[in-house]
């Protein structure tokens, strides 16, 4: 018996040892982002020292190894010595011709590191994996004493997609060269390989073109404005344009060389026919003759001005763009040139004699096909230079230029599928998932931007390949791209904040196999990478630790749900107005609180607060907690006791677009009503304005309503400039009723002279306060 027990015990030990040494790495330390295709963790570790020797087979391997060992020189004060063909060395690089481009095989044992690859990029990526398994000080610029060990592992790795991209908009905010270089360096650590540079937009032309010096003398500079981007007025006559900058051709050569050393291809985008008030400010003769002059570089988003685009009727426009492409093709070794093609307003083409003559001569049925003519003509030129053409998904609105690669961006990016069905390759960068301009966490804690949220987890969860795609479409998908539009950036730190850590999520979704999607395993690997960003003093967002809230009325009380996208934290809260700390109550499930309660909560890890403190200061009035009857999805916010912020998109405003609004509150029983106020928010630049008229009605049965008060706003108050919360007050009342109804009249389209002239209006309400 004893003997059998002993043998069984040994068996259990052997089996469990085998299991622990051959399971997927879920350890919190040394995990790699993006997750390798396969990784086995073994016992022990390899230690780098001044005596470490590295063997290479050729010059290419020597250069890749030397590039990596520079980090050691800086951070450790020593670097491994490189020698030729010495298989007994501590680190051995060997060619494996069975491996694909970019793939690598990395074996780390306590005795040796062996790297096999069949391409320079394969060796380069093996070293990036090693870097992420080393102490974070390897990323720093100071010499430190460390135990420079990497755990014993066996990694077989290769990318899911060949295109692993980031778009940087360097037009709306001119991103300094040094920041771009640092972003490229970080892309390469994350095994990303395409940097799409959006060099041209209405807000600045960022590339020196020798033949057209005014593109940067004039086109790279805009007037200074303090308002947020959407609310900025155009330049006044004679006003100095002082904000901006551009890359000289020398800068570009430096960026390209720096990127090439890191296996990042820089793809230039030269926008046409729209988004180019910058070049038209420099050379206004390239716009349609019917356009009102002067044309200026825009400081913000101005719908009317942005409708000024290149004239499609003038041959000089094509001559100019061909000259620009000549210099771009020489400067950028990339095989691609992106021609933009998005959001081209055709108003001026409709009225321009030259454009209309072109349509007649070319037998084009409408202005959309005139854009197709424009893009096809320029595409042929780009192709004549030996380059491939890329463009935004608006190219699918008309005949697509031959062989053009399409970037799916609108909504979920589905327009790119129109191109794919015709055999075009495509890249997915859907605004709703991969636009890094969007809020990356609960909006109350974030710097101002616009549209909705794309949190770290939203980005991580993005899966481009959909089950309903026709057969073969997925083979045309080149990969995915995070796109960073910079209109709310003012400093390099703002750019870094929006990029990191979401770039790591883009990297994992573009490199790692679909089957490896594992949010809980990603987080410790991310933390490991962030520790390296700390060493580089890169700014990154900690929004992943902030709390989301959902407060819903429930029989006169409020149900408060709190959540955090990181599952590895405790949520602690108080309900007496005091600050939460590591000993406060742990939140486990929805709370039910009385009107008037102040809930404060935050996330904690290892007893340390991580995210910012969320304060929910619940109002108390007759309507708080009562049921709302309305067609607005978010109507419960009207009585949830929580006031919306100046961010009308913060999910605390009930919203109606371009239509009248009506909602009813059930007070539960007939009540005396002496005052009613309703909160509104205006945001001039975003077309969020106040109602023209408001009516207050009461009823005992929710059938027959009596109007008890009316309000009307003056036009200057409806379309007030800036962003402002204003409570509209129905004055002293003396009424009774169980049901309160508000009817609000939408003011109609933005009037003449408004930054959004002719566009619809959002009306937003929160909160309804009844006393
Ligand atoms: C885009 O966001 N206009 C491509
Ligand atoms: Zn024209």
XYZ file of C-alpha atoms and ligand atoms in Angstrom:
776
model
C 0.000 0.000 0.000
C 2.724 2.324 1.046
C 4.695 1.535 -2.076
C 1.699 2.165 -4.367
C 1.057 5.459 -2.564
C 4.692 6.414 -3.058
C 4.622 5.547 -6.788
C 1.352 7.438 -7.247
C 2.852 10.408 -5.438
C 5.867 10.396 -7.752
C 3.558 10.130 -10.775
C 1.522 13.111 -9.593
C 4.737 15.084 -9.133
C 6.011 14.158 -12.601
C 2.677 14.972 -14.268
C 2.300 18.292 -12.468
C 5.914 19.225 -13.211
C 5.310 18.396 -16.872
C 2.160 20.495 -16.862
C 3.734 23.539 -15.240
C 6.707 23.507 -17.574
C 4.621 23.234 -20.725
C 1.632 25.497 -20.195
C 0.914 28.854 -21.782
C 2.646 31.662 -19.917
C 0.184 33.262 -17.548
C 2.780 34.507 -15.091
C 2.455 38.170 -14.292
C 6.124 38.895 -14.841
C 7.958 38.843 -18.157
C 4.828 38.405 -20.262
C 5.131 39.706 -23.808
C 2.814 42.039 -25.683
C 1.736 41.261 -28.375
C 1.182 37.701 -27.170
C 3.353 35.273 -29.150
C 1.650 32.629 -31.272
C 3.023 29.977 -28.953
C 5.021 30.215 -25.754
C 6.149 27.529 -23.341
C 7.678 28.476 -20.056
C 10.460 26.333 -18.607
C 12.358 26.259 -15.339
C 15.221 28.621 -14.690
C 16.504 31.686 -16.464
C 19.350 32.974 -18.593
C 21.511 35.778 -17.232
C 23.280 38.346 -19.410
C 26.665 39.498 -18.172
C 29.772 41.251 -19.388
C 31.049 37.804 -20.385
C 28.084 36.960 -22.629
C 29.100 36.128 -26.197
C 26.793 36.145 -29.196
C 27.362 34.225 -32.396
C 26.093 35.399 -35.782
C 26.309 33.902 -39.256
C 26.399 37.052 -41.342
C 26.467 40.829 -41.467
C 22.711 41.229 -41.301
C 22.465 39.206 -38.083
C 25.444 41.093 -36.701
C 23.671 44.427 -37.279
C 20.402 43.341 -35.722
C 22.187 41.968 -32.664
C 24.406 45.042 -32.327
C 21.339 47.311 -32.518
C 19.765 45.437 -29.609
C 22.952 45.277 -27.570
C 23.180 49.098 -27.641
C 20.374 48.996 -25.061
C 22.644 46.912 -22.824
C 25.457 49.369 -23.165
C 23.173 52.171 -21.991
C 21.229 50.366 -19.278
C 23.728 47.780 -17.990
C 27.057 49.358 -18.818
C 28.171 46.294 -20.775
C 27.196 44.619 -24.000
C 27.528 41.064 -25.247
C 30.434 40.526 -27.574
C 29.540 39.454 -31.111
C 31.520 36.821 -32.956
C 31.072 34.770 -36.130
C 29.805 31.180 -36.282
C 30.545 29.983 -32.820
C 27.751 27.595 -31.997
C 28.906 27.270 -28.412
C 28.337 30.975 -27.743
C 25.805 32.051 -25.113
C 23.504 33.601 -27.696
C 23.300 31.989 -31.109
C 21.582 33.373 -34.194
C 20.864 30.850 -36.922
C 19.064 30.985 -40.238
C 16.065 28.702 -40.541
C 14.885 28.746 -44.126
C 11.617 27.033 -43.197
C 10.441 30.131 -41.328
C 8.341 32.828 -42.984
C 9.241 36.525 -43.263
C 8.911 38.172 -39.788
C 8.618 34.813 -37.986
C 11.108 33.656 -35.377
C 11.864 30.791 -33.027
C 13.340 31.778 -29.670
C 14.667 29.239 -27.170
C 15.952 30.453 -23.835
C 17.567 27.963 -21.463
C 19.737 28.758 -18.452
C 22.750 27.940 -20.649
C 21.931 29.502 -23.997
C 19.658 31.718 -26.063
C 19.024 30.416 -29.558
C 17.275 32.571 -32.134
C 16.232 31.169 -35.486
C 14.686 33.247 -38.252
C 14.731 33.584 -41.993
C 14.626 37.370 -42.284
C 16.081 40.456 -40.678
C 12.666 41.341 -39.272
C 12.364 37.848 -37.740
C 15.619 38.328 -35.798
C 14.592 41.883 -34.912
C 11.264 40.709 -33.452
C 12.953 37.923 -31.465
C 15.069 40.601 -29.809
C 11.964 42.688 -29.050
C 10.507 39.667 -27.235
C 13.735 39.339 -25.278
C 13.591 43.042 -24.451
C 10.096 42.660 -22.982
C 11.244 39.731 -20.820
C 14.200 41.698 -19.392
C 13.947 44.008 -16.380
C 12.201 47.253 -17.391
C 15.425 49.198 -16.862
C 16.537 47.858 -20.259
C 14.300 50.565 -21.761
C 15.857 53.360 -19.737
C 18.643 55.776 -20.434
C 20.474 55.301 -17.122
C 23.012 52.687 -16.141
C 21.629 50.538 -13.316
C 22.671 47.451 -11.375
C 20.207 44.705 -12.187
C 20.085 40.999 -12.541
C 19.743 40.971 -16.348
C 17.839 37.731 -16.613
C 15.209 36.391 -18.959
C 13.092 33.379 -18.038
C 13.639 30.095 -19.844
C 11.044 29.875 -22.619
C 10.416 28.476 -26.008
C 8.591 30.797 -28.378
C 7.392 30.098 -31.897
C 6.012 33.306 -33.275
C 4.722 34.852 -36.495
C 2.248 37.664 -37.206
C -1.421 37.188 -37.989
C -1.411 40.186 -40.382
C 1.268 41.654 -42.627
C -0.157 45.160 -42.102
C 0.042 46.244 -38.449
C -0.555 49.933 -38.610
C -0.819 53.255 -36.905
C -1.969 56.459 -38.553
C -0.614 59.674 -37.101
C -2.395 62.855 -38.124
C 0.473 65.331 -38.098
C -1.628 68.013 -39.770
C -4.200 69.043 -37.196
C -1.511 69.104 -34.559
C 2.012 69.261 -35.940
C 3.699 66.426 -34.042
C 7.375 67.259 -33.496
C 9.836 64.962 -35.248
C 11.311 63.702 -31.948
C 7.880 62.530 -30.792
C 7.257 60.734 -34.079
C 10.633 58.990 -33.739
C 9.790 57.827 -30.250
C 6.420 56.543 -31.439
C 8.164 54.630 -34.246
C 10.544 53.102 -31.717
C 7.628 51.968 -29.579
C 5.748 50.629 -32.580
C 8.737 48.441 -33.353
C 8.911 47.110 -29.785
C 5.250 46.165 -30.243
C 6.055 44.523 -33.605
C 3.994 47.060 -35.561
C 5.269 47.784 -39.040
C 3.278 50.482 -40.897
C 3.185 54.171 -39.998
C 0.624 55.980 -42.120
C 1.489 59.692 -41.949
C -1.473 61.971 -42.608
C 0.662 64.864 -43.852
C -2.032 67.070 -45.332
C -5.287 68.474 -44.044
C -7.209 71.751 -43.864
C -5.204 72.660 -40.769
C -1.690 72.397 -42.125
C 0.541 71.097 -44.930
C 3.437 69.363 -43.188
C 5.845 68.288 -45.919
C 8.453 70.464 -47.619
C 7.974 70.331 -51.399
C 10.883 72.039 -53.136
C 8.936 73.004 -56.249
C 6.148 74.682 -54.250
C 7.740 76.528 -51.297
C 4.503 78.303 -50.379
C 3.022 74.935 -49.336
C 5.056 75.230 -46.144
C 5.672 79.010 -46.054
C 1.896 79.586 -46.062
C 0.212 76.181 -45.793
C 1.964 75.018 -42.622
C 0.713 77.867 -40.437
C -2.638 78.692 -38.912
C -3.923 81.399 -36.590
C -3.944 80.808 -32.844
C -7.273 79.981 -31.188
C -8.064 79.078 -27.577
C -11.402 77.369 -28.228
C -11.719 73.620 -28.742
C -11.205 72.581 -32.388
C -14.872 72.424 -33.493
C -15.578 75.957 -32.195
C -12.662 77.800 -33.790
C -13.393 80.694 -36.144
C -11.351 81.173 -39.312
C -8.548 83.755 -39.642
C -9.567 87.403 -39.687
C -8.177 89.566 -42.511
C -4.538 90.419 -41.776
C -4.332 88.116 -38.759
C -0.927 86.492 -38.289
C -0.722 82.717 -38.718
C 1.748 81.589 -36.076
C 0.846 78.010 -35.084
C 2.203 75.036 -37.006
C 5.365 73.667 -38.522
C 6.530 71.174 -41.118
C 9.074 68.465 -41.792
C 11.917 69.383 -44.115
C 12.898 66.772 -46.665
C 15.975 66.182 -44.503
C 13.674 65.471 -41.506
C 11.722 62.997 -43.603
C 14.885 61.186 -44.689
C 15.898 60.924 -41.046
C 12.477 59.599 -40.030
C 12.420 57.109 -42.887
C 15.908 55.796 -42.048
C 15.072 55.558 -38.344
C 11.883 53.668 -39.188
C 13.638 51.334 -41.633
C 16.116 50.319 -38.926
C 13.071 49.280 -36.903
C 11.178 47.559 -39.714
C 8.534 50.269 -39.870
C 7.406 51.446 -43.301
C 6.281 55.066 -43.444
C 3.336 55.465 -45.820
C 2.758 59.095 -46.852
C -0.771 60.359 -47.313
C -1.308 63.315 -49.636
C -4.995 64.225 -49.310
C -7.082 65.007 -52.371
C -9.423 66.377 -53.542
C -10.669 67.596 -50.110
C -9.164 68.299 -46.664
C -6.601 70.595 -48.183
C -7.402 74.238 -47.402
C -3.712 74.352 -46.439
C -2.414 73.931 -50.000
C -5.287 76.025 -51.368
C -4.364 78.864 -48.999
C -0.905 78.758 -50.577
C -2.105 78.312 -54.177
C -5.752 79.514 -54.305
C -5.796 79.235 -58.098
C -6.088 75.453 -57.615
C -9.606 75.857 -56.183
C -12.705 76.278 -58.356
C -13.033 79.836 -59.694
C -16.471 80.134 -58.041
C -14.948 79.840 -54.558
C -14.937 82.944 -52.391
C -11.401 84.104 -51.569
C -9.302 84.360 -49.486
C -8.766 80.725 -48.626
C -6.918 80.307 -45.320
C -5.390 77.477 -43.326
C -8.175 76.481 -40.938
C -7.580 76.557 -37.190
C -10.540 74.267 -36.618
C -13.425 72.397 -38.128
C -15.332 74.745 -40.361
C -17.857 73.012 -42.565
C -18.274 75.889 -44.998
C -14.555 76.449 -45.553
C -13.825 72.724 -45.590
C -16.143 72.466 -48.623
C -13.407 74.256 -50.619
C -11.520 71.516 -52.470
C -9.282 71.190 -55.542
C -10.991 72.036 -58.803
C -11.425 68.875 -60.852
C -11.777 70.848 -64.075
C -8.397 72.584 -64.160
C -5.434 70.709 -65.606
C -3.100 72.860 -63.458
C -4.422 70.975 -60.421
C -3.254 67.648 -61.832
C 0.077 69.166 -62.927
C 0.580 70.456 -59.378
C -0.353 67.164 -57.739
C 1.861 65.183 -60.108
C 4.793 67.417 -59.176
C 4.040 66.832 -55.503
C 3.812 63.065 -56.062
C 7.190 63.158 -57.864
C 8.870 64.502 -54.724
C 6.863 62.258 -52.382
C 7.744 59.161 -54.412
C 11.435 60.069 -54.236
C 11.383 60.808 -50.512
C 9.490 57.801 -49.219
C 10.772 54.327 -50.128
C 7.388 52.827 -49.206
C 5.717 51.001 -52.061
C 2.482 52.786 -51.177
C 1.167 56.332 -51.519
C -2.149 57.108 -49.841
C -4.264 59.622 -51.744
C -6.951 60.293 -49.120
C -10.204 60.804 -50.988
C -12.452 61.142 -47.918
C -15.257 63.570 -47.137
C -15.165 65.577 -50.351
C -18.036 68.069 -50.394
C -19.074 68.602 -54.021
C -20.983 71.911 -53.630
C -18.425 73.973 -55.547
C -17.954 71.352 -58.262
C -21.692 71.598 -58.899
C -21.360 75.320 -59.626
C -17.925 75.444 -61.230
C -17.836 75.922 -65.040
C -14.499 74.086 -65.275
C -15.725 71.100 -63.290
C -18.958 70.974 -65.271
C -17.012 71.185 -68.547
C -14.841 68.280 -67.390
C -17.929 66.211 -66.585
C -19.343 66.918 -70.024
C -16.090 66.148 -71.843
C -15.556 62.928 -69.894
C -19.265 61.952 -69.995
C -19.482 61.743 -66.224
C -23.072 61.447 -64.956
C -22.550 63.200 -61.599
C -20.015 64.840 -59.281
C -19.383 61.559 -57.463
C -18.046 60.124 -60.718
C -16.049 63.322 -61.174
C -14.263 62.392 -57.951
C -13.694 58.930 -59.416
C -12.168 60.585 -62.497
C -9.922 62.669 -60.210
C -8.775 59.728 -58.096
C -8.288 57.414 -61.092
C -6.233 60.013 -62.944
C -3.959 60.562 -59.933
C -3.809 56.820 -59.213
C -2.534 56.117 -62.691
C 0.171 58.695 -62.114
C 1.164 57.153 -58.785
C 1.255 53.723 -60.405
C 3.419 55.100 -63.224
C 6.000 55.859 -60.516
C 6.019 52.188 -59.509
C 3.919 52.732 -56.379
C 0.638 51.278 -55.187
C -2.354 53.482 -54.385
C -4.274 53.596 -51.130
C -7.376 55.597 -50.221
C -10.185 56.003 -47.694
C -13.425 54.074 -48.135
C -15.233 56.971 -49.874
C -13.442 55.676 -52.978
C -16.152 53.008 -53.045
C -18.834 55.701 -53.614
C -17.973 55.652 -57.312
C -15.770 53.603 -59.636
C -12.721 52.590 -57.606
C -9.269 53.265 -59.079
C -7.759 50.055 -60.380
C -5.913 48.033 -57.721
C -6.421 50.702 -55.045
C -6.148 49.480 -51.458
C -9.090 50.706 -49.405
C -9.109 51.754 -45.735
C -12.468 50.961 -44.108
C -13.125 53.751 -41.609
C -16.768 54.876 -41.541
C -18.700 53.274 -38.699
C -17.543 49.659 -38.613
C -15.491 50.080 -41.801
C -17.944 48.010 -43.840
C -17.638 50.178 -46.965
C -14.224 48.564 -47.518
C -16.080 45.306 -48.200
C -17.628 46.852 -51.305
C -14.063 47.132 -52.617
C -13.088 43.677 -51.364
C -15.983 42.092 -53.248
C -14.431 43.593 -56.388
C -11.063 42.069 -55.533
C -9.405 45.065 -53.850
C -7.170 44.581 -50.837
C -8.169 46.524 -47.736
C -7.130 47.663 -44.271
C -9.579 48.002 -41.395
C -9.468 51.110 -39.196
C -13.114 51.553 -38.172
C -13.855 54.832 -36.393
C -16.101 53.076 -33.896
C -13.333 50.720 -32.819
C -9.870 51.937 -33.778
C -10.011 55.748 -33.864
C -7.742 56.645 -30.982
C -9.098 60.210 -30.824
C -12.148 58.890 -28.983
C -12.502 58.849 -25.206
C -10.522 55.959 -23.754
C -12.390 55.804 -20.487
C -15.275 57.289 -18.515
C -15.557 60.750 -20.048
C -15.647 62.755 -16.815
C -12.001 61.906 -16.233
C -10.729 62.398 -19.766
C -9.374 65.434 -21.605
C -11.930 66.911 -23.999
C -12.377 65.217 -27.337
C -15.412 64.255 -29.389
C -17.635 61.356 -30.404
C -17.971 58.263 -28.223
C -15.645 55.943 -26.345
C -13.046 53.492 -27.642
C -11.604 52.106 -24.432
C -8.501 49.951 -24.208
C -10.817 46.959 -23.933
C -12.924 48.055 -26.927
C -9.741 48.225 -28.995
C -8.508 44.913 -27.588
C -11.808 43.209 -28.396
C -11.823 44.392 -32.014
C -12.061 41.481 -34.430
C -11.947 42.538 -38.090
C -12.956 39.244 -39.709
C -16.711 38.769 -39.473
C -18.591 35.496 -39.753
C -20.870 36.882 -42.494
C -18.062 37.834 -44.903
C -18.249 36.208 -48.314
C -15.671 33.544 -49.029
C -12.299 34.934 -50.022
C -12.840 38.425 -48.608
C -10.644 37.725 -45.581
C -7.703 36.873 -47.828
C -7.792 40.473 -49.123
C -7.608 41.939 -45.611
C -4.044 43.214 -45.204
C -4.476 44.026 -41.543
C -5.676 46.643 -39.110
C -4.669 50.144 -38.083
C -5.193 52.408 -35.080
C -5.804 55.947 -36.353
C -4.920 58.946 -34.232
C -6.534 62.215 -35.300
C -4.949 65.035 -33.344
C -7.349 67.978 -33.358
C -7.550 68.027 -29.568
C -3.767 67.693 -29.048
C -1.680 70.686 -28.069
C 1.507 68.988 -26.853
C 3.527 65.810 -27.509
C 2.240 64.495 -24.168
C -1.344 64.792 -25.441
C -0.374 62.596 -28.397
C 1.296 60.014 -26.168
C -1.673 60.001 -23.799
C -4.071 59.075 -26.604
C -1.709 56.496 -28.103
C -0.650 54.604 -25.015
C -1.666 52.102 -23.875
C -4.195 51.569 -26.690
C -1.385 51.082 -29.216
C -0.448 47.886 -27.379
C -4.003 46.592 -27.892
C -3.843 47.414 -31.620
C -0.491 45.604 -31.733
C -1.862 42.476 -30.096
C -4.921 42.319 -32.337
C -2.793 42.759 -35.440
C 0.058 40.397 -34.503
C -1.351 37.667 -32.272
C -3.543 34.813 -33.495
C -7.293 35.334 -33.235
C -7.461 32.399 -30.837
C -5.092 34.092 -28.383
C -7.574 36.844 -27.506
C -7.368 36.807 -23.719
C -7.977 40.106 -21.938
C -6.934 38.806 -18.542
C -3.613 37.514 -19.860
C -3.061 40.720 -21.855
C -3.173 42.984 -18.781
C -0.055 41.692 -16.971
C 1.828 41.687 -20.285
C 0.669 45.259 -20.791
C 1.808 46.243 -17.296
C 5.185 44.780 -18.119
C 5.362 46.954 -21.245
C 4.118 50.042 -19.380
C 6.964 49.631 -16.900
C 9.277 50.076 -19.889
C 7.352 53.182 -20.990
C 7.894 54.548 -17.469
C 11.628 54.211 -18.012
C 11.328 56.285 -21.184
C 9.179 58.960 -19.498
C 6.431 58.354 -22.031
C 3.061 59.706 -20.952
C 0.339 57.082 -21.003
C -3.267 57.009 -19.889
C -4.344 55.154 -16.772
C -7.986 55.436 -17.788
C -8.316 51.640 -17.642
C -8.452 52.037 -13.849
C -11.275 54.590 -13.816
C -14.819 53.680 -12.873
C -17.827 53.680 -15.128
C -21.202 54.225 -13.514
C -24.776 53.433 -14.391
C -27.343 55.091 -12.140
C -30.955 54.193 -12.827
C -34.163 55.315 -11.148
C -35.997 52.555 -9.315
C -39.218 53.186 -7.351
C -38.044 56.513 -5.988
C -34.557 55.226 -5.207
C -31.462 54.824 -7.355
C -29.692 51.680 -8.441
C -25.964 52.400 -8.724
C -23.804 50.022 -10.764
C -20.041 50.546 -10.875
C -17.607 48.838 -13.214
C -14.011 48.912 -14.330
C -12.579 47.343 -17.482
C -9.743 45.857 -15.408
C -10.972 42.804 -13.517
C -7.800 42.674 -11.399
C -8.828 45.531 -9.086
C -11.082 45.974 -6.054
C -13.737 48.642 -6.216
C -14.141 50.369 -2.843
C -16.757 52.962 -1.997
C -18.313 55.154 0.646
C -21.836 56.523 0.820
C -21.308 59.200 3.473
C -19.381 61.692 1.371
C -15.945 60.673 2.695
C -13.039 59.765 0.425
C -12.751 56.035 -0.277
C -9.588 54.299 0.908
C -8.160 50.773 1.006
C -10.374 49.910 4.001
C -13.654 51.201 2.579
C -16.452 48.782 1.747
C -15.789 46.544 -1.239
C -18.275 46.917 -4.059
C -19.571 43.549 -5.195
C -23.009 44.233 -6.644
C -25.422 47.019 -7.596
C -26.139 49.401 -4.712
C -29.570 50.835 -3.985
C -29.315 54.355 -2.517
C -31.689 57.096 -1.430
C -31.923 60.413 -3.263
C -29.464 62.832 -1.666
C -26.722 60.238 -1.082
C -23.134 60.991 -2.076
C -21.378 57.866 -3.353
C -17.611 58.030 -3.777
C -15.677 55.122 -5.253
C -12.319 54.170 -6.722
C -10.318 51.127 -7.792
C -7.597 49.637 -5.572
C -4.866 47.109 -6.186
C -2.453 45.868 -3.535
C -4.246 48.305 -1.190
C -3.209 51.261 -3.364
C -5.683 53.487 -5.159
C -5.327 53.121 -8.950
C -7.995 55.127 -10.715
C -9.414 58.556 -9.984
C -12.162 58.952 -7.384
C -15.655 58.898 -8.867
C -18.144 61.130 -7.081
C -21.858 60.540 -7.581
C -23.646 63.382 -5.859
C -27.241 62.174 -6.146
C -29.811 65.014 -6.223
C -32.974 64.996 -4.179
C -36.262 66.371 -5.488
C -39.785 65.063 -6.141
C -38.779 63.618 -9.543
C -35.568 61.865 -8.434
C -35.886 58.117 -8.892
C -39.186 58.383 -10.801
C -39.937 56.571 -14.057
C -39.426 58.388 -17.370
C -41.557 57.626 -20.425
C -39.828 58.730 -23.644
C -38.397 57.635 -26.989
C -34.835 58.617 -26.024
C -32.605 55.665 -25.234
C -30.951 57.522 -22.390
C -34.137 59.036 -20.948
C -33.634 57.382 -17.529
C -30.891 59.946 -16.891
C -33.541 62.666 -16.559
C -34.438 61.471 -13.060
C -31.395 59.468 -11.954
C -30.180 62.265 -9.687
C -26.865 62.591 -11.544
C -26.178 65.818 -13.415
C -24.654 65.592 -16.883
C -21.311 67.344 -17.353
C -20.311 69.811 -20.073
C -19.544 66.717 -22.179
C -22.876 66.196 -23.880
C -21.668 62.704 -24.893
C -21.022 61.589 -21.278
C -24.084 59.256 -21.238
C -25.800 61.532 -18.698
C -27.767 63.569 -21.258
C -31.027 62.534 -22.923
C -30.549 63.615 -26.551
C -32.664 64.382 -29.602
C -31.179 65.224 -33.027
C -32.945 67.469 -35.493
C -36.374 66.680 -34.034
C -38.707 67.901 -31.323
C -38.524 66.173 -27.956
C -41.207 65.054 -25.512
C -41.015 63.078 -22.291
C -43.221 62.251 -19.359
C -42.211 61.676 -15.741
C -44.461 59.541 -13.542
C -44.216 60.975 -10.016
C -45.941 57.841 -8.675
C -48.790 59.794 -6.996
C -50.440 63.170 -7.312
C -48.008 65.798 -5.990
C -48.030 69.536 -5.325
C -45.719 71.192 -7.823
C -44.272 74.620 -7.025
C -41.247 74.694 -9.336
C -39.799 72.805 -12.304
C -36.377 73.260 -13.829
C -34.786 71.384 -16.679
C -31.040 71.345 -17.352
C -29.703 71.922 -20.867
C -26.204 72.005 -22.313
C -24.978 73.901 -25.344
C -21.832 73.218 -27.356
C -21.718 75.691 -30.223
C -18.949 73.969 -32.207
C -20.682 70.591 -32.071
C -24.144 71.866 -32.972
C -25.599 71.205 -29.516
C -28.045 74.008 -28.870
C -31.036 74.935 -26.727
C -34.689 74.365 -27.575
C -36.550 77.231 -29.207
C -39.598 76.669 -27.017
C -40.469 74.534 -24.019
C -43.890 73.620 -22.701
C -44.650 72.151 -19.260
C -47.832 70.076 -18.902
C -49.373 68.078 -16.055
C -51.849 65.252 -15.867
C -53.377 62.937 -13.278
C -53.907 60.044 -15.696
C -51.190 60.326 -18.390
C -53.970 60.949 -20.940
C -55.316 64.459 -20.523
C -52.565 67.018 -20.065
C -52.897 70.701 -19.162
C -50.221 73.204 -20.102
C -49.116 75.083 -16.986
C -46.078 77.019 -18.213
C -44.163 77.890 -21.386
C -40.696 79.211 -22.068
C -39.096 80.522 -25.207
C -35.429 81.219 -25.845
C -34.041 84.127 -27.822
C -31.975 83.114 -30.887
C -28.767 84.410 -29.246
C -29.420 82.131 -26.272
C -30.410 79.131 -28.422
C -27.177 79.311 -30.420
C -24.957 80.668 -27.661
C -21.224 80.382 -28.259
C -19.041 78.190 -26.107
C -20.075 75.248 -23.974
C -22.456 75.873 -21.124
C -24.914 74.102 -18.850
C -28.002 76.209 -18.262
C -31.037 75.274 -16.175
C -34.274 76.540 -17.712
C -36.747 77.503 -14.984
C -40.536 77.495 -15.427
C -40.866 79.951 -12.506
C -43.231 79.921 -9.555
C -45.933 77.275 -10.069
C -49.017 76.291 -8.172
C -50.082 73.003 -9.697
C -50.827 69.411 -8.849
C -50.471 66.258 -10.900
C -48.984 62.772 -11.084
C -47.527 63.062 -14.577
C -45.260 65.872 -15.752
C -44.675 66.293 -19.458
C -42.077 68.428 -21.203
C -42.430 69.266 -24.888
C -39.411 70.900 -26.503
C -39.282 72.470 -29.933
C -36.054 71.906 -31.870
C -34.681 75.244 -33.164
C -34.171 73.813 -36.659
C -31.015 74.084 -38.742
C -28.018 76.157 -37.587
C -28.580 79.678 -38.956
C -26.512 81.674 -41.448
C -23.126 82.650 -40.038
C -23.088 79.716 -37.600
C -19.954 77.532 -37.779
C -22.316 74.681 -38.673
C -24.618 76.673 -40.904
C -27.381 74.526 -42.371
C -26.760 71.516 -40.138
C -29.184 69.897 -37.710
C -29.194 70.562 -33.974
C -28.856 68.247 -31.002
C -31.015 69.109 -27.973
C -29.801 67.626 -24.692
C -31.660 67.527 -21.345
C -30.665 66.598 -17.826
C -31.864 66.749 -15.107
C -35.586 67.346 -14.515
C -35.905 68.949 -11.096
C -39.368 69.149 -9.530
C -40.120 70.743 -6.162
C -11.596 60.215 -41.961
O -11.773 60.008 -40.752
N -12.112 61.299 -42.530
C -10.834 59.310 -42.797
Zn -13.951 73.431 -60.391
